[in-house]
Amino acid sequence: MNKRFVVLCCGFILLCGGIVLAPQVQSGFPPTAVASETDLEKVVEVVGSYADRQRDDDPLIEVEPGIWAKQSNVKGVEIDGVTYYYNLSPHMSYDPVSRNAVRKRDITIVYEDGDNEAPMVIYKLRNP
């Protein structure tokens, strides 16, 4: 079973039960903002599909001379008019926070998967 799906389901159950968890993010991102469960499930599924593999609609782009990254990691993934970015720390990531294009206080985290080997944080800009 997909690890992110299991984590998402567990999070949904905890939220429905009224349990609030204080996230402890090793990456140093600000606290998570909870989106509606339906929207969150869609965001995690779509953004995760870009983060997990190379897609035909996600070409590599040159970030710096000789440095190439997936377009989705640099420019984000648009879903219903909102652009979401993903960070794959400690792996090399070229999202706006990793490139120091925005400050951590200027983002809202919508999802953290808590995976110790390959954690994924999904966020959006507060004032795009």
mmCIF file of C-alpha atoms in Angstrom:
data_model
loop_
_atom_site.group_PDB
_atom_site.id
_atom_site.type_symbol
_atom_site.label_atom_id
_atom_site.label_comp_id
_atom_site.label_asym_id
_atom_site.label_seq_id
_atom_site.Cartn_x
_atom_site.Cartn_y
_atom_site.Cartn_z
ATOM 1 C CA MET A 1 0.000 0.000 0.000
ATOM 2 C CA ASN A 2 1.235 3.536 -0.752
ATOM 3 C CA LYS A 3 2.983 4.924 2.337
ATOM 4 C CA ARG A 4 1.722 8.483 1.759
ATOM 5 C CA PHE A 5 -1.868 7.240 1.451
ATOM 6 C CA VAL A 6 -1.617 5.402 4.776
ATOM 7 C CA VAL A 7 -0.185 8.501 6.460
ATOM 8 C CA LEU A 8 -2.919 10.659 4.928
ATOM 9 C CA CYS A 9 -5.646 8.285 6.145
ATOM 10 C CA CYS A 10 -4.192 8.219 9.660
ATOM 11 C CA GLY A 11 -4.041 12.009 9.685
ATOM 12 C CA PHE A 12 -7.661 12.229 8.568
ATOM 13 C CA ILE A 13 -8.777 9.878 11.332
ATOM 14 C CA LEU A 14 -6.876 11.870 13.956
ATOM 15 C CA LEU A 15 -8.304 15.160 12.697
ATOM 16 C CA CYS A 16 -11.845 13.762 12.719
ATOM 17 C CA GLY A 17 -11.317 12.634 16.294
ATOM 18 C CA GLY A 18 -10.378 16.146 17.303
ATOM 19 C CA ILE A 19 -6.775 15.297 18.068
ATOM 20 C CA VAL A 20 -4.326 18.051 17.218
ATOM 21 C CA LEU A 21 -0.693 17.168 16.737
ATOM 22 C CA ALA A 22 2.134 19.672 16.977
ATOM 23 C CA PRO A 23 4.379 18.907 14.028
ATOM 24 C CA GLN A 24 8.094 18.659 14.618
ATOM 25 C CA VAL A 25 9.727 19.233 11.279
ATOM 26 C CA GLN A 26 13.396 18.425 11.080
ATOM 27 C CA SER A 27 13.665 20.540 7.942
ATOM 28 C CA GLY A 28 12.973 23.704 9.934
ATOM 29 C CA PHE A 29 9.801 24.604 8.048
ATOM 30 C CA PRO A 30 7.122 26.576 9.926
ATOM 31 C CA PRO A 31 4.102 24.769 11.435
ATOM 32 C CA THR A 32 1.654 23.010 9.146
ATOM 33 C CA ALA A 33 -1.623 24.587 8.121
ATOM 34 C CA VAL A 34 -4.352 21.992 7.738
ATOM 35 C CA ALA A 35 -6.293 22.081 4.473
ATOM 36 C CA SER A 36 -9.667 20.433 4.041
ATOM 37 C CA GLU A 37 -9.274 16.667 3.862
ATOM 38 C CA THR A 38 -10.645 16.410 0.307
ATOM 39 C CA ASP A 39 -8.374 19.133 -1.010
ATOM 40 C CA LEU A 40 -5.405 17.767 0.905
ATOM 41 C CA GLU A 41 -5.873 14.261 -0.509
ATOM 42 C CA LYS A 42 -5.939 15.659 -4.053
ATOM 43 C CA VAL A 43 -2.897 17.888 -3.470
ATOM 44 C CA VAL A 44 -0.844 15.037 -1.970
ATOM 45 C CA GLU A 45 -1.795 12.682 -4.798
ATOM 46 C CA VAL A 46 -1.051 15.136 -7.608
ATOM 47 C CA VAL A 47 2.097 16.738 -6.177
ATOM 48 C CA GLY A 48 3.352 13.326 -5.041
ATOM 49 C CA SER A 49 3.028 12.036 -8.600
ATOM 50 C CA TYR A 50 5.444 14.776 -9.714
ATOM 51 C CA ALA A 51 7.848 14.277 -6.801
ATOM 52 C CA ASP A 52 7.982 10.464 -6.995
ATOM 53 C CA ARG A 53 8.868 9.986 -10.653
ATOM 54 C CA GLN A 54 9.815 11.642 -13.929
ATOM 55 C CA ARG A 55 6.676 12.489 -15.888
ATOM 56 C CA ASP A 56 6.454 13.305 -19.585
ATOM 57 C CA ASP A 57 4.766 16.631 -18.754
ATOM 58 C CA ASP A 58 7.516 17.575 -16.271
ATOM 59 C CA PRO A 59 10.671 18.317 -18.260
ATOM 60 C CA LEU A 60 14.078 19.012 -16.783
ATOM 61 C CA ILE A 61 15.009 22.690 -16.821
ATOM 62 C CA GLU A 62 18.364 24.331 -16.232
ATOM 63 C CA VAL A 63 18.362 25.986 -12.807
ATOM 64 C CA GLU A 64 21.983 27.141 -12.953
ATOM 65 C CA PRO A 65 24.648 26.504 -15.566
ATOM 66 C CA GLY A 66 25.007 22.729 -15.670
ATOM 67 C CA ILE A 67 22.364 22.126 -12.955
ATOM 68 C CA TRP A 68 19.096 20.567 -14.111
ATOM 69 C CA ALA A 69 15.956 19.885 -12.085
ATOM 70 C CA LYS A 70 12.381 18.900 -12.725
ATOM 71 C CA GLN A 71 10.262 21.872 -13.726
ATOM 72 C CA SER A 72 7.730 20.943 -11.035
ATOM 73 C CA ASN A 73 10.378 21.180 -8.316
ATOM 74 C CA VAL A 74 11.434 24.647 -9.452
ATOM 75 C CA LYS A 75 8.111 26.201 -10.529
ATOM 76 C CA GLY A 76 5.658 24.145 -8.491
ATOM 77 C CA VAL A 77 2.525 22.274 -9.459
ATOM 78 C CA GLU A 78 -0.705 24.157 -10.127
ATOM 79 C CA ILE A 79 -3.896 22.602 -8.791
ATOM 80 C CA ASP A 80 -7.212 24.432 -9.087
ATOM 81 C CA GLY A 81 -5.449 27.773 -9.542
ATOM 82 C CA VAL A 82 -3.090 27.353 -6.562
ATOM 83 C CA THR A 83 0.615 26.607 -7.003
ATOM 84 C CA TYR A 84 2.051 24.048 -4.605
ATOM 85 C CA TYR A 85 5.773 23.443 -4.126
ATOM 86 C CA TYR A 86 7.490 20.376 -2.764
ATOM 87 C CA ASN A 87 10.701 19.977 -0.808
ATOM 88 C CA LEU A 88 12.513 16.661 -0.594
ATOM 89 C CA SER A 89 15.062 17.525 2.083
ATOM 90 C CA PRO A 90 17.700 16.195 2.764
ATOM 91 C CA HIS A 91 17.841 15.359 -0.954
ATOM 92 C CA MET A 92 18.712 18.153 -3.360
ATOM 93 C CA SER A 93 15.642 20.281 -3.994
ATOM 94 C CA TYR A 94 15.219 23.412 -6.081
ATOM 95 C CA ASP A 95 11.923 24.667 -4.685
ATOM 96 C CA PRO A 96 11.735 28.403 -3.768
ATOM 97 C CA VAL A 97 12.686 27.846 -0.098
ATOM 98 C CA SER A 98 15.673 25.664 -1.007
ATOM 99 C CA ARG A 99 16.858 28.289 -3.501
ATOM 100 C CA ASN A 100 16.363 31.055 -0.896
ATOM 101 C CA ALA A 101 13.912 32.753 -3.284
ATOM 102 C CA VAL A 102 11.382 32.991 -0.422
ATOM 103 C CA ARG A 103 11.683 32.846 3.335
ATOM 104 C CA LYS A 104 10.152 30.080 5.414
ATOM 105 C CA ARG A 105 7.894 32.601 7.123
ATOM 106 C CA ASP A 106 6.380 33.434 3.712
ATOM 107 C CA ILE A 107 4.978 29.942 3.134
ATOM 108 C CA THR A 108 2.140 27.826 4.456
ATOM 109 C CA ILE A 109 2.805 24.119 4.763
ATOM 110 C CA VAL A 110 -0.150 22.010 3.711
ATOM 111 C CA TYR A 111 1.370 18.536 4.115
ATOM 112 C CA GLU A 112 4.334 16.709 5.641
ATOM 113 C CA ASP A 113 4.659 12.974 5.181
ATOM 114 C CA GLY A 114 7.036 12.263 8.063
ATOM 115 C CA ASP A 115 9.033 9.702 6.076
ATOM 116 C CA ASN A 116 12.483 9.503 7.689
ATOM 117 C CA GLU A 117 14.362 8.422 4.551
ATOM 118 C CA ALA A 118 12.739 10.644 1.934
ATOM 119 C CA PRO A 119 10.495 13.206 3.640
ATOM 120 C CA MET A 120 8.286 15.379 1.464
ATOM 121 C CA VAL A 121 6.917 18.752 2.506
ATOM 122 C CA ILE A 122 4.267 20.411 0.330
ATOM 123 C CA TYR A 123 3.705 24.124 0.736
ATOM 124 C CA LYS A 124 2.243 27.175 -0.941
ATOM 125 C CA LEU A 125 3.262 30.811 -0.830
ATOM 126 C CA ARG A 126 1.268 32.982 1.570
ATOM 127 C CA ASN A 127 1.112 35.966 -0.786
ATOM 128 C CA PRO A 128 1.888 34.777 -4.308
#
